[in-house]
XYZ file of C-alpha atoms in Angstrom:
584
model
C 0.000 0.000 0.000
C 1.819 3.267 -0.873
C 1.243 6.452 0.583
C -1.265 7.770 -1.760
C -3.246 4.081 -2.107
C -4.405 3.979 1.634
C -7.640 3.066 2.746
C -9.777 6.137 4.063
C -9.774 6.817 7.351
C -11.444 9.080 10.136
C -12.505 12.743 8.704
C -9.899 15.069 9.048
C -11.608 16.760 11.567
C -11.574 14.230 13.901
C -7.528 14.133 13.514
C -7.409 18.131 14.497
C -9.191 17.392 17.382
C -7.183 14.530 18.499
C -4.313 17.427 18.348
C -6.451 20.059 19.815
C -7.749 18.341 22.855
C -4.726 18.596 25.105
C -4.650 22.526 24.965
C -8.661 22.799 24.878
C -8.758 24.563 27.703
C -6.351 27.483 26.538
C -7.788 27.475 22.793
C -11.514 27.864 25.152
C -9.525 31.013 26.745
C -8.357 32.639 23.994
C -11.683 31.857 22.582
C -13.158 33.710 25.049
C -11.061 36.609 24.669
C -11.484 37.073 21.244
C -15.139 37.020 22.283
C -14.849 40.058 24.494
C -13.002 41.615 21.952
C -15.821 41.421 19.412
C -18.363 42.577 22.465
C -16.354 45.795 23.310
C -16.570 46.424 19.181
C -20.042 45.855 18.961
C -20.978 48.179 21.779
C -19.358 50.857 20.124
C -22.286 51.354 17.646
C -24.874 51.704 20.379
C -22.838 54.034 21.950
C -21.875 56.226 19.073
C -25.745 56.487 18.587
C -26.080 58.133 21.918
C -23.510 60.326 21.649
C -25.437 61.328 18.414
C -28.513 61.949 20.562
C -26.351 63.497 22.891
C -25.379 66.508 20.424
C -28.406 66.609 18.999
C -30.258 67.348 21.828
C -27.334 69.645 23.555
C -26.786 67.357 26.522
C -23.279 66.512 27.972
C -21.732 64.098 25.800
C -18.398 63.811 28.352
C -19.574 60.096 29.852
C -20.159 58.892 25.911
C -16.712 59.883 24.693
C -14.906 58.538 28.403
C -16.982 55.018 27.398
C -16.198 54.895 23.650
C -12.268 55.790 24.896
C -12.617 52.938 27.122
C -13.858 50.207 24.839
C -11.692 51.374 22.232
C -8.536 50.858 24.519
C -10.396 47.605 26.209
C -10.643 46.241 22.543
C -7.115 46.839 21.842
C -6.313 44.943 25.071
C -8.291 41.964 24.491
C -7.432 41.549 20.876
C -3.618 41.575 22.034
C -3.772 38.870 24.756
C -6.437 36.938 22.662
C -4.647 36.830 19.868
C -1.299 35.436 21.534
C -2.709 33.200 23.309
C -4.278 31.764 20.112
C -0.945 31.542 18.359
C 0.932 30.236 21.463
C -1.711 27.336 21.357
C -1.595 27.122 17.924
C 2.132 26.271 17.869
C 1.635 24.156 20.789
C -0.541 22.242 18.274
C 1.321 21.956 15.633
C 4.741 20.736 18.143
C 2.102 18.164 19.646
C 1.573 16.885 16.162
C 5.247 16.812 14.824
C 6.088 14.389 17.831
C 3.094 12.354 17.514
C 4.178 12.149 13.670
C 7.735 12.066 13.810
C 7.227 9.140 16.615
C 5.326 6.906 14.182
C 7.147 7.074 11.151
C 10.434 5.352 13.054
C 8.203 3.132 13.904
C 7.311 2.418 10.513
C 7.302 -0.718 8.851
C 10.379 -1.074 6.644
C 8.453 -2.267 3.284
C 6.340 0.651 4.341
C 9.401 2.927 3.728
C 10.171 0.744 0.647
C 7.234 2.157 -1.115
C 7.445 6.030 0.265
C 9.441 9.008 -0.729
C 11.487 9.891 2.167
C 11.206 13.496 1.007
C 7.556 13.497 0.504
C 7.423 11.994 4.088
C 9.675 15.363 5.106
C 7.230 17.420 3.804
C 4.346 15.815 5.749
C 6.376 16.491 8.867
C 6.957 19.831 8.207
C 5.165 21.849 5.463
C 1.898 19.839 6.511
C 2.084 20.494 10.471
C 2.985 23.930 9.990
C -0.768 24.303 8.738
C -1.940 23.212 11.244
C -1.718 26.464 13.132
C -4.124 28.256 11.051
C -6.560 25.731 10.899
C -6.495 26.022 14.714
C -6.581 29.806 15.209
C -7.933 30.996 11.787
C -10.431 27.768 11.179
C -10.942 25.762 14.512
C -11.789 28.909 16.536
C -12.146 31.317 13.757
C -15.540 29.944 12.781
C -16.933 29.572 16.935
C -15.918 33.365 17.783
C -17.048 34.653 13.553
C -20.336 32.413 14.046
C -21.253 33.519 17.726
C -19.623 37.655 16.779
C -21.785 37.475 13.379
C -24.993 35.737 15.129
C -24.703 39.212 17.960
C -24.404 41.410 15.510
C -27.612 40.667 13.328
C -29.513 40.231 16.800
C -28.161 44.005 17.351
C -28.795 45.313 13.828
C -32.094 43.473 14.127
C -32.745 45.311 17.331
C -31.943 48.731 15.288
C -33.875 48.347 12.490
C -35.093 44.906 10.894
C -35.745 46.449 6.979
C -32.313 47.738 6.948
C -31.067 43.978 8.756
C -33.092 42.431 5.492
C -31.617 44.516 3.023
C -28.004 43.283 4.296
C -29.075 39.999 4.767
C -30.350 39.598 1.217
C -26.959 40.617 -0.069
C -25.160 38.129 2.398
C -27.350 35.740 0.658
C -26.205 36.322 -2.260
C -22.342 36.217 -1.757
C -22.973 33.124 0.398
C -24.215 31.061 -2.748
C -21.125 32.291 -4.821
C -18.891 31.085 -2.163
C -20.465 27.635 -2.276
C -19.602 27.142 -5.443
C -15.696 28.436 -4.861
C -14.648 26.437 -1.654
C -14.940 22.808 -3.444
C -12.181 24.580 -5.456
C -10.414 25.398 -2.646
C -10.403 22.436 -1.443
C -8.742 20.233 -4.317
C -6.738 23.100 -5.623
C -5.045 22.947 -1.900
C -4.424 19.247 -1.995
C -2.838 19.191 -5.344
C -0.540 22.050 -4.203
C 0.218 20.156 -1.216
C 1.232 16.705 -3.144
C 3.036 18.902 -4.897
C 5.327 20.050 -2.437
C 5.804 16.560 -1.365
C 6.687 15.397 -4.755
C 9.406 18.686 -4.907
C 10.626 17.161 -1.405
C 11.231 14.140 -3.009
C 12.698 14.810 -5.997
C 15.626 17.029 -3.791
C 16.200 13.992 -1.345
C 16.704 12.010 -4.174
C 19.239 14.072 -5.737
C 20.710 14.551 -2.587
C 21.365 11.337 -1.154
C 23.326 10.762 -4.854
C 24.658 13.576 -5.199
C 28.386 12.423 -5.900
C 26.834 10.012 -8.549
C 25.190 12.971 -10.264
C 28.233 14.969 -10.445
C 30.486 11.874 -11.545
C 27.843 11.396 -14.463
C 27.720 14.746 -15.559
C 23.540 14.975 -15.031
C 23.580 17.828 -13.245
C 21.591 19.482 -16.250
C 18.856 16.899 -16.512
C 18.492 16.340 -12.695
C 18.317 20.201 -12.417
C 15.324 19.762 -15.170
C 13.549 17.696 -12.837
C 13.636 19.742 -9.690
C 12.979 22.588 -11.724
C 9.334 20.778 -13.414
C 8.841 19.798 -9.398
C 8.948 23.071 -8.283
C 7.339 24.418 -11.410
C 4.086 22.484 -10.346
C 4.368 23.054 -7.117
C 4.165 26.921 -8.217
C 1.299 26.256 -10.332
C -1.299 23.920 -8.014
C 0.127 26.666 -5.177
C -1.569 29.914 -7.627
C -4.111 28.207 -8.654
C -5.125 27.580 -4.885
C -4.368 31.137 -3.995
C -6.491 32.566 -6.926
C -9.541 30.400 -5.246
C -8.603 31.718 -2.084
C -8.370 35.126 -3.581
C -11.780 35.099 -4.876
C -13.395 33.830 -2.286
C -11.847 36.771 0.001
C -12.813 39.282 -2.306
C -16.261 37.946 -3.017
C -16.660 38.359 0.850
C -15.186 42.072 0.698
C -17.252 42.727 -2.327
C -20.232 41.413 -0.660
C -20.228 43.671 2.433
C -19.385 46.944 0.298
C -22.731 46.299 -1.827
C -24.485 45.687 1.915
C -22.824 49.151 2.744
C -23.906 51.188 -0.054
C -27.072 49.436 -0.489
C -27.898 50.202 3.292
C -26.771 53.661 2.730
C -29.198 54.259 -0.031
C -32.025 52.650 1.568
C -31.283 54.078 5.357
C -31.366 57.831 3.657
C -34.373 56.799 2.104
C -35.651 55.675 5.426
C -33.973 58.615 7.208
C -36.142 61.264 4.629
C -39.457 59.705 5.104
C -39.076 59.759 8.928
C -38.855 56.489 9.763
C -35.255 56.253 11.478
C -33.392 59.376 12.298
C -30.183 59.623 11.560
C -28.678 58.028 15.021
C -30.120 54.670 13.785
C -28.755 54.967 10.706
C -25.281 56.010 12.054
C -25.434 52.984 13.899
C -26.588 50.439 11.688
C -23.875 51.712 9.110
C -21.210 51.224 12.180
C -22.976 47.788 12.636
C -22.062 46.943 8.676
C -18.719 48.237 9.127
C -17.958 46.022 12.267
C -19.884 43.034 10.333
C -16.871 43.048 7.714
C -15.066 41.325 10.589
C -16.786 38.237 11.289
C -18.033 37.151 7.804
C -13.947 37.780 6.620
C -13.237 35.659 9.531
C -16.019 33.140 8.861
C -14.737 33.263 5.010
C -11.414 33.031 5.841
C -11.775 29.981 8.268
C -13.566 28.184 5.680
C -11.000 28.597 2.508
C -8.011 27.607 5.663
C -9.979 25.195 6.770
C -9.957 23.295 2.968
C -5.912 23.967 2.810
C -5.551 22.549 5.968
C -8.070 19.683 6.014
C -5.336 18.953 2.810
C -2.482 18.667 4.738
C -5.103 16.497 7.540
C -5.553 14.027 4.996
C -1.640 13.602 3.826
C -0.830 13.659 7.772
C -3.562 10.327 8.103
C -1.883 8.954 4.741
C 0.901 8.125 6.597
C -0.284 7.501 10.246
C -2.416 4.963 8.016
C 0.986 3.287 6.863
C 1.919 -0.233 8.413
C 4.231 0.516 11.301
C 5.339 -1.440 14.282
C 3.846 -1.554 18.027
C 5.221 1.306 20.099
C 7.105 0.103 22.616
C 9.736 0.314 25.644
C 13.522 -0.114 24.412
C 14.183 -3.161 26.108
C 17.585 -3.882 28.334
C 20.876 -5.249 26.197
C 22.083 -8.509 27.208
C 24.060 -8.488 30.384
C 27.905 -9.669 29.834
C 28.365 -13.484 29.381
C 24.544 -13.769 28.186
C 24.891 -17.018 26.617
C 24.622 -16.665 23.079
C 21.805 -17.329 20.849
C 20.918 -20.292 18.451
C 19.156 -20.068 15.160
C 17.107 -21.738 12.737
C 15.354 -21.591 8.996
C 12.406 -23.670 8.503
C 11.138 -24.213 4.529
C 11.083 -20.002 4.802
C 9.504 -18.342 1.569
C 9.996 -14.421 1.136
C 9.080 -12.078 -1.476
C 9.573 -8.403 -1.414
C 6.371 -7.350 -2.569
C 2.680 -9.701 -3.930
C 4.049 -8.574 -7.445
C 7.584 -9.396 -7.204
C 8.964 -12.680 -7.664
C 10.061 -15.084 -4.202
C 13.830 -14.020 -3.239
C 13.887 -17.344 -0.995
C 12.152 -20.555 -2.170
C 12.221 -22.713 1.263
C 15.102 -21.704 2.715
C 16.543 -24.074 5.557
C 19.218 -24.559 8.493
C 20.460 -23.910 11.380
C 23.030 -21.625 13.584
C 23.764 -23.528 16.953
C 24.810 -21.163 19.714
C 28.325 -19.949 19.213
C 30.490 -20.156 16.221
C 30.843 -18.035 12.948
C 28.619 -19.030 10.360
C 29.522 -17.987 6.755
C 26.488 -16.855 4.009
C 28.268 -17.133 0.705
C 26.432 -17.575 -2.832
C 26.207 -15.762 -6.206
C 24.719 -11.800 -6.407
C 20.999 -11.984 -5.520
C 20.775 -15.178 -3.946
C 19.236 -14.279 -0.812
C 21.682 -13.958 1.268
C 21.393 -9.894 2.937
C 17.434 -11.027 2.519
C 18.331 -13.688 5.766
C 19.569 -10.737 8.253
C 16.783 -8.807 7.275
C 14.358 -11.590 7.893
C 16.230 -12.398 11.299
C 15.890 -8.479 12.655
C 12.453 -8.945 11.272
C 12.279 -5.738 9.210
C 10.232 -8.159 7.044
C 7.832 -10.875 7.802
C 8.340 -14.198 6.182
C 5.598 -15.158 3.139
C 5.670 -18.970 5.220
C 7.863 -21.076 7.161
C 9.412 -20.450 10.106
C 12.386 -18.287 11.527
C 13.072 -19.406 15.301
C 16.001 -17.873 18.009
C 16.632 -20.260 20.875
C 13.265 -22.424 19.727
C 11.346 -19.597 19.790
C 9.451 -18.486 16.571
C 10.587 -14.636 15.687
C 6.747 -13.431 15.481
C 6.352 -13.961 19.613
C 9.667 -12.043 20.088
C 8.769 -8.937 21.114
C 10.688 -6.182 18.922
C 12.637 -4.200 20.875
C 13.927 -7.616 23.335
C 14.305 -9.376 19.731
C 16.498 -6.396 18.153
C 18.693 -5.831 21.800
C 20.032 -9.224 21.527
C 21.029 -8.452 18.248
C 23.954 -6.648 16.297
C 23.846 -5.699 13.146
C 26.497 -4.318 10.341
C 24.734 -3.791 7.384
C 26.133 -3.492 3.798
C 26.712 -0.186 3.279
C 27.670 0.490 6.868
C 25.254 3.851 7.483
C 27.178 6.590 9.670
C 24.625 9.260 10.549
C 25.785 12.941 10.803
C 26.342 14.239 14.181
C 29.913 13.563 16.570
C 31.731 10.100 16.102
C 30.881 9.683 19.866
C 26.929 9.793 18.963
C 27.356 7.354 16.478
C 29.099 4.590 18.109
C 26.916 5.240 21.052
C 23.755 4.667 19.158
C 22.924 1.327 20.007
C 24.317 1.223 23.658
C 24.498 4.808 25.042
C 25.067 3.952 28.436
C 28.249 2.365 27.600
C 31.019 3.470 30.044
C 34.397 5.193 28.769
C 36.357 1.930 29.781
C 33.914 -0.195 27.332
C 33.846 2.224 24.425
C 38.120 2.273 24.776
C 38.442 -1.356 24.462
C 36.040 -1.879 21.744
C 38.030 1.249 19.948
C 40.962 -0.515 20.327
C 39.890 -3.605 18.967
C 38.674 -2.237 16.067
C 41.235 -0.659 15.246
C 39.361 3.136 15.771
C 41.838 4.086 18.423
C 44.251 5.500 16.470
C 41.857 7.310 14.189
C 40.445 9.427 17.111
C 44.066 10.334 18.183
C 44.431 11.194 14.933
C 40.887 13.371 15.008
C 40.914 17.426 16.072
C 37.996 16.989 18.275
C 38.657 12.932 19.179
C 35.657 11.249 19.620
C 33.136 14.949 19.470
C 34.323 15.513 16.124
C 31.576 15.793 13.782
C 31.851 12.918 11.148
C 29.554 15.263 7.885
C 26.344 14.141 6.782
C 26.241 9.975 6.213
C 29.507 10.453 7.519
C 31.429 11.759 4.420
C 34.304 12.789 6.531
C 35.360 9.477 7.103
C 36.000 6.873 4.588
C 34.510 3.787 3.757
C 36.740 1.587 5.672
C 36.916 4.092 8.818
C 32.863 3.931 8.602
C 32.586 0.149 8.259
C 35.056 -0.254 11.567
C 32.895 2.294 13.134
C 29.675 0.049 12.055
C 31.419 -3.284 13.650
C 32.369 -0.919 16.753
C 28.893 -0.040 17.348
C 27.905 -3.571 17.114
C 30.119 -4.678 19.353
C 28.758 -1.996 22.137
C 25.716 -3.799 22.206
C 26.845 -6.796 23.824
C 24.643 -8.889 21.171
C 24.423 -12.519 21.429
C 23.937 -12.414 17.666
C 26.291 -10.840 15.471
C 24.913 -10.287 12.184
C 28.304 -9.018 9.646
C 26.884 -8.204 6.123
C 30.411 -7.707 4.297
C 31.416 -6.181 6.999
C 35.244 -6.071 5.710
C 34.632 -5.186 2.188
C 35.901 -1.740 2.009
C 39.216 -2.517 4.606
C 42.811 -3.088 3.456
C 44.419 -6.174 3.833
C 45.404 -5.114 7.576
C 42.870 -3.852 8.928
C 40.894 -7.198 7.478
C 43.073 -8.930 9.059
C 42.801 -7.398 12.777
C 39.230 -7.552 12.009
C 38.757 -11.005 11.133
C 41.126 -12.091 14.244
C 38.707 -10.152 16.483
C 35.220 -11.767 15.220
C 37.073 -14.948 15.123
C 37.541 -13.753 18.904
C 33.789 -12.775 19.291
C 32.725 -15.996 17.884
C 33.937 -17.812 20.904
C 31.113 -16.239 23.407
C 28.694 -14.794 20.645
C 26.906 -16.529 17.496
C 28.194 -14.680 14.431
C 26.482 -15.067 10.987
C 28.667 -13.479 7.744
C 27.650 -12.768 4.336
C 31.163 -12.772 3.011
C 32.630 -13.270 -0.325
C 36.364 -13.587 0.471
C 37.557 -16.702 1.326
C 39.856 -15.511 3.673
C 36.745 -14.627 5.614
C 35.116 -17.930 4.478
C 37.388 -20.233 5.824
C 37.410 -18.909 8.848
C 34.058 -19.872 9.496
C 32.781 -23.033 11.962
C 30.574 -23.468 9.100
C 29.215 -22.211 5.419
C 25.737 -21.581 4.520
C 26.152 -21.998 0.232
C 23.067 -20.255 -1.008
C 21.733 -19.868 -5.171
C 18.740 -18.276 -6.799
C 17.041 -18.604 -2.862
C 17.322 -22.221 -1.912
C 20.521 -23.541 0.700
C 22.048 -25.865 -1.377
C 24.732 -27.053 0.854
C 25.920 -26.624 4.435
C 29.405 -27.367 5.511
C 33.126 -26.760 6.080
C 35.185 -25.191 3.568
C 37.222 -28.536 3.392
C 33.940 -30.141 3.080
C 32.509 -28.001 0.658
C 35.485 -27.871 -1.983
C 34.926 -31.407 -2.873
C 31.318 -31.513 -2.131
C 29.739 -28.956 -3.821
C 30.766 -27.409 -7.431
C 29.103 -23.926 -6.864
C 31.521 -23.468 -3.832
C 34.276 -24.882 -5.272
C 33.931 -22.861 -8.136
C 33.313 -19.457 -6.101
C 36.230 -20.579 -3.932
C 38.284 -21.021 -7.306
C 37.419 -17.342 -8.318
C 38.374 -15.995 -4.722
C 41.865 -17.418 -5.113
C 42.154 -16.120 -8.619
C 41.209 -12.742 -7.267
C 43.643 -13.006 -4.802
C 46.452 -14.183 -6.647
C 46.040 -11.234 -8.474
């Protein structure tokens, strides 16, 4: 299921309350205050008529003028306070839902990642929350204080003079079907310009993440093309949601204008025949004025309301993605935890329903202790097994057992702290050298984290280092190289204690030295800790207790490397090809 095939979900709405409800009380209180601002506006009216009353008739018009001064500055006040409190609430809305978000997708699934763009998943976590703060201040409470401020303000123009409260009505009535007919617009205009931005997202990690690749092949230009078009469309589904927007606003504006000068024309009629003097109509004019407010706020909650309700629905897209039970981290084995034993049962696995099996029955088993050695042509399933083991994928059938015990009633996080892993590529994250071999195990004392650095070999490269173990190592550690990241990798293995090593060509990118140390020390580990290698030296090979010979997804032998030679003629001729390579 990718991110935009999910199945639907609660409303939107029901997602922005879910954030909303743990600052309900202060949204209620800035609520409020906004409320009290609108009063102290609307009072204004009846007390300008008064004061109108009050000249005309040659009375004292001091108290009027001290209470319009006084609302006026009360109004100012109010709007202040209400107003930050709004946006401190907002924010606090939009930080409740970037941990709540950012918290799920590590737990994701990792075929769930598989089939996402890690940039489009960015811009959910970031463009997409920060909308969320005007759908709470501008939508969410915009449309309770515009409803209730809009509802006292007919009753009041009502109370002044009901013909002239038809009149403006009438035109409301009018502008309100126009809008109707705009806000669907809205509405998928803001989506589009929102999947947009994701796509744009994308299309930079992507380039990103390669970027040496794109430089070494010289397709700058056409990559530059594509980000380009991204942004391009992301310009165009943003206008095209802002010229919506735009006419919805001014259809609003427009409306109250034609209620202005309509209630002009027909209040001086009113005001020549005698019916209303011209206090009333002074008011009710004041009354129109103040009535801008509430239907641009009512207007303008609505046409937020469809962006945001947008960036709702991408936010449940991916809390609707497959992820993994939240859970404690559970304790690392305590030193001298005997190590663990392991076994394959007739396992089929298949990336995907419409990809083809990567393991057709795959069988054997890992006793505790030892070094076990995964060798077989490209492709043949071999990486596939450590994923399988860490259970970042589920197995299609068959079974996958550690110490008897079938992976699926393992819970996660005690499954993964028994386990070490080194994958392929050996992933250094940016941040200090220190953070990174901490990672797994950050209670690890100085004395631990020295030995370990000593026996891989990473002492001397933090001497060597201008900030030792705080210097920062670049992003995907670029400042180190590929050997210096793989010993790293095995180093922060090793902190964990595991009592399953899992080495997936662990030594591929070390000189002959360091290889050396290297394979001396898991030869060393393999004494108290089961260690499982995909390797395709044979100095790594036959090293091994035993070798796991693996083609096209099936084991098709198990055995020593003595055995194996003259038993098997895929081994014997990989092992052939090894000593060519190393002859060389």
């Amino acid at each position: 299921m990718s991110l935009t095939e999910t199945e639907s979900g609660p409303p939107a709405r029901r997602l922005l309350l879910e954030y909303v409800r743990p600052h309900r009380w202060a949204l209620l209180g800035g609520a409020v205050l906004s409320l009290l601002t609108g009063a102290t506006g609307l009072m204004l009216p009846l007390v300008a008529r008064d004061l109108i009353g009050d000249l005309a008739d040659d009375r004292a018009i001091t108290g009027a003028v001290l209470l319009m001064s006084a609302l006026v500055v009360a109004n100012a006040v109010l709007g202040a306070v209400g107003s930050y409190v709004l946006r401190r609430t907002a924010e606090s809305v939009v930080l409740g839902a970037r941990r709540s978000l950012s918290s799920y997708l590590l737990r994701l699934r990792v075929p769930a990642v598989d089939r996402s763009e890690a940039g489009d998943l960015m811009a959910r976590i970031t463009s997409d929350t920060t909308l969320l703060r005007e759908v709470t201040t501008d939508s969410l409470v915009g449309v309770g204080t515009g409803g209730l401020t809009l509802v006292a303000t007919v009753v009041l123009m009502g109370f002044v003079d009901p013909v002239l409260l038809a009149v403006t009505l009438a035109v409301i009535a009018g502008a309100g079907t126009v809008l109707g007919l705009i806000v669907p617009r809205i509405s998928r205009a803001s989506r589009q310009a929102q999947d947009a931005v994701g796509v744009m997202g994308a299309s930079l990690e992507r380039v990103l993440g390669a970027l040496r690749t794109v430089k070494a092949s010289g397709a700058e230009p056409r990559e530059e093309r594509v980000l380009h078009e991204a942004a391009q469309e992301s310009w165009r589904q943003s206008v095209r949601a802002a010229k919506w927007s735009a006419a919805a606003g001014n259809t609003a504006g427009l409306s109250m204008q034609i209620a202005f000068i309509t209630v002009l024309a027909v209040g001086g009629a009113r005001v020549a025949t005698g019916a209303i003097d011209i206090g009333t109509l002074v008011a009710f004019l004041l009354f129109v004025f103040y009535l801008m407010a509430p239907v641009s706020q009512l207007v303008g909650a609505v046409t937020r309301y469809q962006t945001g309700s947008a960036a709702l629905s991408r936010i449940q897209e991916a809390l609707r993605l497959p992820a993994e039970p939240a859970a404690r981290p559970a304790p690392l084995p305590e030193p001298g935890t005997a190590p663990a034993a392991l076994a394959f049962r007739d396992v089929r696995f298949r990336y995907a329903d419409d990809l083809p099996f990567v393991h057709h029955g795959v069988t054997f088993t890992v006793p505790a202790q030892g070094m076990t050695a995964f060798v077989g042509p490209s492709g043949a399933g071999k990486t596939t097994v450590f994923s399988l083991i860490e259970r970042f994928y589920e197995p299609h059938s068959g079974t996958i057992t550690l110490d008897g015990r079938d992976l699926a009633d393992w819970e996660l996080p005690r499954l993964r702290a028994s386990i070490g892993y080194v994958e392929q590529d050996a992933p250094v994250l940016s941040g200090s050298l220190r953070d990174n071999l901490l990672l797994g195990n950050p209670e690890a004392d100085d004395a631990t984290l020295a030995r370990v650095l000593k026996t891989t070999r990473l002492d001397g490269l933090v001497d060597r280092l201008p900030d030792g173990l705080d210097t920062l190592v670049g992003h995907r550690g670029t400042k180190l190289s590929g050997g210096e990241r793989q010993r790293v990798a095995i180093a922060r293995a090793l902190l964990r204690r595991p009592r399953l090593l899992l080495l997936d060509e662990a030594t591929s990118q070390l000189d002959a030295v360091n290889e050396a140390a290297l394979r001396d020390t898991v030869a060393d580990v393999a004494r108290t800790t089961t260690v499982l290698v995909v390797a395709h030296r044979l100095s790594t090979v036959t090293a091994a207790d035993r070798i796991v010979v693996m083609d096209a997804g099936r084991v098709r032998a198990v055995g020593t490397h003595r055995e194996l030679v003259t038993g098997d003629p895929l081994y014997a001729e990989l092992a052939a090809t090894q000593f060519l390579a190393t002859a060389e």
